[in-house]
Amino acid sequence: MNIYTWSIFISSISVLSAIPGPNMIFILNTSINKTFRETLISTTGCLFGVLISIITCCFIVIFLSNIQQQFINVINILGVIYLFTLGFKYIKNEPRSSKNEKTYLSKINNNLFIEGFLISSCNPKTILFIISFFPQFIDMKSPLLPQYSILIISFIICETFWMFAYILGGNKAKSIIRKPKIFNFINK
């Protein structure tokens, strides 16, 4: 892989990572509703899930040159089912009052890493993106493992940057949202 190909990859994933998907929405929601420390825990879970997904997909692409469409469909269906279940869980939850916020946060603090991991590792967008997008930047005449390693590291760095941008945005919005009038309006 040459520097030109890598720079096209970086510019492409920079734009695509900025688009809010399940990971970024989860991070933004966490940064608004939880402490910075709790947000870092959930962000670490998301990044770990993304890393596991990327490594797994890259190994699949490297070692199984003839990926069956049915296999990809099963992965996508499982990811979609999980994301719908997760969305239903959040819709079903009753709005919390400001007084009960600390009790609620302490109950779910232990699950933040796991929740972040599950959201990102079950995201069909990430899996499809890696399987269909990464091979376009690979020179098949050169060793594959170093090229995929560069793409993986670049992707994780870019994803980390955008997650922290969403965290900062959530922290800025938190001060506005925590005002009683706005908080009550949003939670109606």
CSV table of C-alpha atoms in Angstrom, one decimal:
chain,number,residue,atom,x,y,z
A,1,MET,CA,0.0,0.0,0.0
A,2,ASN,CA,1.4,3.4,-0.9
A,3,ILE,CA,0.9,6.7,0.8
A,4,TYR,CA,-1.6,7.9,-1.8
A,5,THR,CA,-3.8,4.9,-1.2
A,6,TRP,CA,-3.5,5.3,2.5
A,7,SER,CA,-4.4,9.0,2.4
A,8,ILE,CA,-7.5,8.2,0.4
A,9,PHE,CA,-8.4,5.6,3.0
A,10,ILE,CA,-7.9,8.1,5.8
A,11,SER,CA,-10.0,10.7,4.2
A,12,SER,CA,-12.8,8.3,3.5
A,13,ILE,CA,-13.0,6.8,7.0
A,14,SER,CA,-12.7,10.2,8.5
A,15,VAL,CA,-15.9,11.2,6.8
A,16,LEU,CA,-17.6,7.9,7.4
A,17,SER,CA,-16.6,7.7,11.1
A,18,ALA,CA,-18.1,11.1,11.7
A,19,ILE,CA,-21.5,10.0,10.5
A,20,PRO,CA,-23.6,9.1,13.6
A,21,GLY,CA,-24.2,5.4,13.9
A,22,PRO,CA,-25.1,3.2,16.8
A,23,ASN,CA,-21.6,3.7,18.4
A,24,MET,CA,-21.6,7.4,18.2
A,25,ILE,CA,-25.2,7.8,19.3
A,26,PHE,CA,-24.4,5.5,22.3
A,27,ILE,CA,-21.3,7.6,23.2
A,28,LEU,CA,-23.2,10.9,22.8
A,29,ASN,CA,-26.0,9.6,25.0
A,30,THR,CA,-23.6,8.3,27.6
A,31,SER,CA,-21.6,11.5,27.7
A,32,ILE,CA,-24.9,13.5,28.2
A,33,ASN,CA,-26.3,11.2,30.9
A,34,LYS,CA,-23.3,9.9,32.7
A,35,THR,CA,-20.0,11.1,34.2
A,36,PHE,CA,-16.8,11.5,32.1
A,37,ARG,CA,-15.3,8.4,33.7
A,38,GLU,CA,-18.4,6.3,32.9
A,39,THR,CA,-18.3,7.7,29.3
A,40,LEU,CA,-14.7,6.6,29.0
A,41,ILE,CA,-15.6,3.1,30.2
A,42,SER,CA,-18.3,2.8,27.6
A,43,THR,CA,-16.1,4.3,24.9
A,44,THR,CA,-13.4,1.7,25.7
A,45,GLY,CA,-16.0,-1.0,25.3
A,46,CYS,CA,-17.1,0.4,21.9
A,47,LEU,CA,-13.5,0.7,20.7
A,48,PHE,CA,-12.7,-2.8,21.9
A,49,GLY,CA,-15.8,-4.1,20.1
A,50,VAL,CA,-14.8,-2.3,16.9
A,51,LEU,CA,-11.3,-3.7,17.2
A,52,ILE,CA,-12.5,-7.2,17.6
A,53,SER,CA,-15.0,-6.8,14.7
A,54,ILE,CA,-12.3,-5.4,12.4
A,55,ILE,CA,-9.7,-8.0,13.2
A,56,THR,CA,-12.3,-10.8,12.8
A,57,CYS,CA,-13.5,-9.4,9.5
A,58,CYS,CA,-10.0,-8.9,8.2
A,59,PHE,CA,-9.0,-12.5,9.0
A,60,ILE,CA,-12.2,-13.7,7.3
A,61,VAL,CA,-11.3,-11.6,4.2
A,62,ILE,CA,-7.7,-12.7,4.3
A,63,PHE,CA,-8.2,-16.4,4.9
A,64,LEU,CA,-11.5,-17.0,3.2
A,65,SER,CA,-11.3,-15.5,-0.2
A,66,ASN,CA,-14.7,-17.0,-1.1
A,67,ILE,CA,-17.0,-15.6,1.5
A,68,GLN,CA,-20.5,-17.0,1.2
A,69,GLN,CA,-23.3,-14.4,0.9
A,70,GLN,CA,-25.4,-16.5,3.4
A,71,PHE,CA,-22.8,-16.1,6.1
A,72,ILE,CA,-22.8,-12.3,5.6
A,73,ASN,CA,-26.6,-12.3,5.7
A,74,VAL,CA,-26.7,-14.2,9.0
A,75,ILE,CA,-24.3,-11.8,10.6
A,76,ASN,CA,-26.3,-8.8,9.4
A,77,ILE,CA,-29.6,-10.2,10.6
A,78,LEU,CA,-28.2,-11.0,14.0
A,79,GLY,CA,-26.7,-7.4,14.2
A,80,VAL,CA,-30.0,-5.9,13.2
A,81,ILE,CA,-32.0,-7.9,15.7
A,82,TYR,CA,-29.7,-6.9,18.5
A,83,LEU,CA,-29.8,-3.2,17.5
A,84,PHE,CA,-33.7,-3.3,17.4
A,85,THR,CA,-33.8,-5.0,20.8
A,86,LEU,CA,-31.5,-2.4,22.2
A,87,GLY,CA,-33.5,0.5,20.7
A,88,PHE,CA,-36.7,-1.1,22.0
A,89,LYS,CA,-35.1,-1.3,25.5
A,90,TYR,CA,-34.3,2.5,25.4
A,91,ILE,CA,-37.8,3.4,24.1
A,92,LYS,CA,-39.5,1.2,26.8
A,93,ASN,CA,-37.6,2.8,29.7
A,94,GLU,CA,-39.5,5.5,31.6
A,95,PRO,CA,-38.1,9.0,31.7
A,96,ARG,CA,-36.0,9.5,34.8
A,97,SER,CA,-36.3,12.5,37.1
A,98,SER,CA,-33.2,14.4,38.1
A,99,LYS,CA,-33.5,13.1,41.7
A,100,ASN,CA,-33.4,9.5,40.7
A,101,GLU,CA,-30.5,10.0,38.2
A,102,LYS,CA,-27.7,9.1,40.6
A,103,THR,CA,-29.4,5.9,41.8
A,104,TYR,CA,-30.0,4.8,38.2
A,105,LEU,CA,-26.4,5.6,37.2
A,106,SER,CA,-24.9,3.6,40.0
A,107,LYS,CA,-27.0,0.5,39.1
A,108,ILE,CA,-25.8,0.4,35.5
A,109,ASN,CA,-22.2,1.5,35.9
A,110,ASN,CA,-20.9,-2.0,35.8
A,111,ASN,CA,-22.5,-2.8,32.4
A,112,LEU,CA,-21.1,0.2,30.5
A,113,PHE,CA,-18.1,-1.6,29.0
A,114,ILE,CA,-20.1,-4.6,28.1
A,115,GLU,CA,-22.9,-2.5,26.6
A,116,GLY,CA,-20.4,-0.5,24.5
A,117,PHE,CA,-18.7,-3.7,23.4
A,118,LEU,CA,-22.0,-5.3,22.3
A,119,ILE,CA,-23.3,-2.2,20.5
A,120,SER,CA,-20.1,-1.9,18.4
A,121,SER,CA,-19.4,-5.6,17.8
A,122,CYS,CA,-23.0,-6.3,16.7
A,123,ASN,CA,-23.2,-3.3,14.4
A,124,PRO,CA,-23.8,-4.7,10.9
A,125,LYS,CA,-22.6,-1.4,9.4
A,126,THR,CA,-19.1,-1.9,10.8
A,127,ILE,CA,-19.0,-5.5,9.6
A,128,LEU,CA,-20.2,-4.7,6.1
A,129,PHE,CA,-18.0,-1.7,5.9
A,130,ILE,CA,-14.9,-3.7,6.7
A,131,ILE,CA,-15.7,-6.6,4.4
A,132,SER,CA,-16.6,-4.4,1.5
A,133,PHE,CA,-14.4,-1.3,2.0
A,134,PHE,CA,-11.1,-2.5,3.3
A,135,PRO,CA,-10.2,-4.8,0.3
A,136,GLN,CA,-10.3,-1.8,-2.1
A,137,PHE,CA,-7.2,-0.4,-0.4
A,138,ILE,CA,-5.2,-3.6,-0.4
A,139,ASP,CA,-2.5,-4.3,-3.0
A,140,MET,CA,-2.8,-8.1,-3.6
A,141,LYS,CA,0.8,-8.3,-4.8
A,142,SER,CA,2.1,-7.1,-1.5
A,143,PRO,CA,1.9,-9.0,1.9
A,144,LEU,CA,-1.6,-8.7,3.2
A,145,LEU,CA,-1.1,-8.8,7.0
A,146,PRO,CA,1.0,-5.5,7.2
A,147,GLN,CA,-1.5,-3.7,4.9
A,148,TYR,CA,-4.5,-4.8,7.0
A,149,SER,CA,-2.6,-3.9,10.2
A,150,ILE,CA,-2.1,-0.3,8.8
A,151,LEU,CA,-5.8,-0.1,7.9
A,152,ILE,CA,-6.9,-1.4,11.3
A,153,ILE,CA,-4.7,1.0,13.3
A,154,SER,CA,-5.7,3.9,11.1
A,155,PHE,CA,-9.4,3.0,11.5
A,156,ILE,CA,-9.2,2.7,15.3
A,157,ILE,CA,-7.3,6.0,15.6
A,158,CYS,CA,-9.9,7.8,13.4
A,159,GLU,CA,-12.8,6.2,15.3
A,160,THR,CA,-11.2,7.2,18.6
A,161,PHE,CA,-10.9,10.8,17.5
A,162,TRP,CA,-14.6,11.0,16.5
A,163,MET,CA,-15.7,9.3,19.6
A,164,PHE,CA,-13.9,11.9,21.7
A,165,ALA,CA,-15.4,14.6,19.5
A,166,TYR,CA,-18.9,13.2,20.3
A,167,ILE,CA,-17.9,13.0,24.0
A,168,LEU,CA,-16.9,16.7,24.0
A,169,GLY,CA,-20.1,17.6,22.2
A,170,GLY,CA,-22.2,15.6,24.7
A,171,ASN,CA,-20.5,17.3,27.6
A,172,LYS,CA,-21.2,20.7,26.1
A,173,ALA,CA,-24.8,19.7,25.5
A,174,LYS,CA,-25.1,18.3,29.1
A,175,SER,CA,-24.9,21.8,30.6
A,176,ILE,CA,-27.8,22.9,28.5
A,177,ILE,CA,-29.8,19.8,28.9
A,178,ARG,CA,-29.5,19.7,32.7
A,179,LYS,CA,-31.4,22.9,33.1
A,180,PRO,CA,-34.7,21.9,34.7
A,181,LYS,CA,-37.0,23.3,31.9
A,182,ILE,CA,-35.1,21.7,29.1
A,183,PHE,CA,-34.6,18.4,31.0
A,184,ASN,CA,-38.3,18.1,31.7
A,185,PHE,CA,-39.2,19.0,28.1
A,186,ILE,CA,-36.8,16.4,26.6
A,187,ASN,CA,-38.0,13.6,29.0
A,188,LYS,CA,-41.7,14.1,28.3
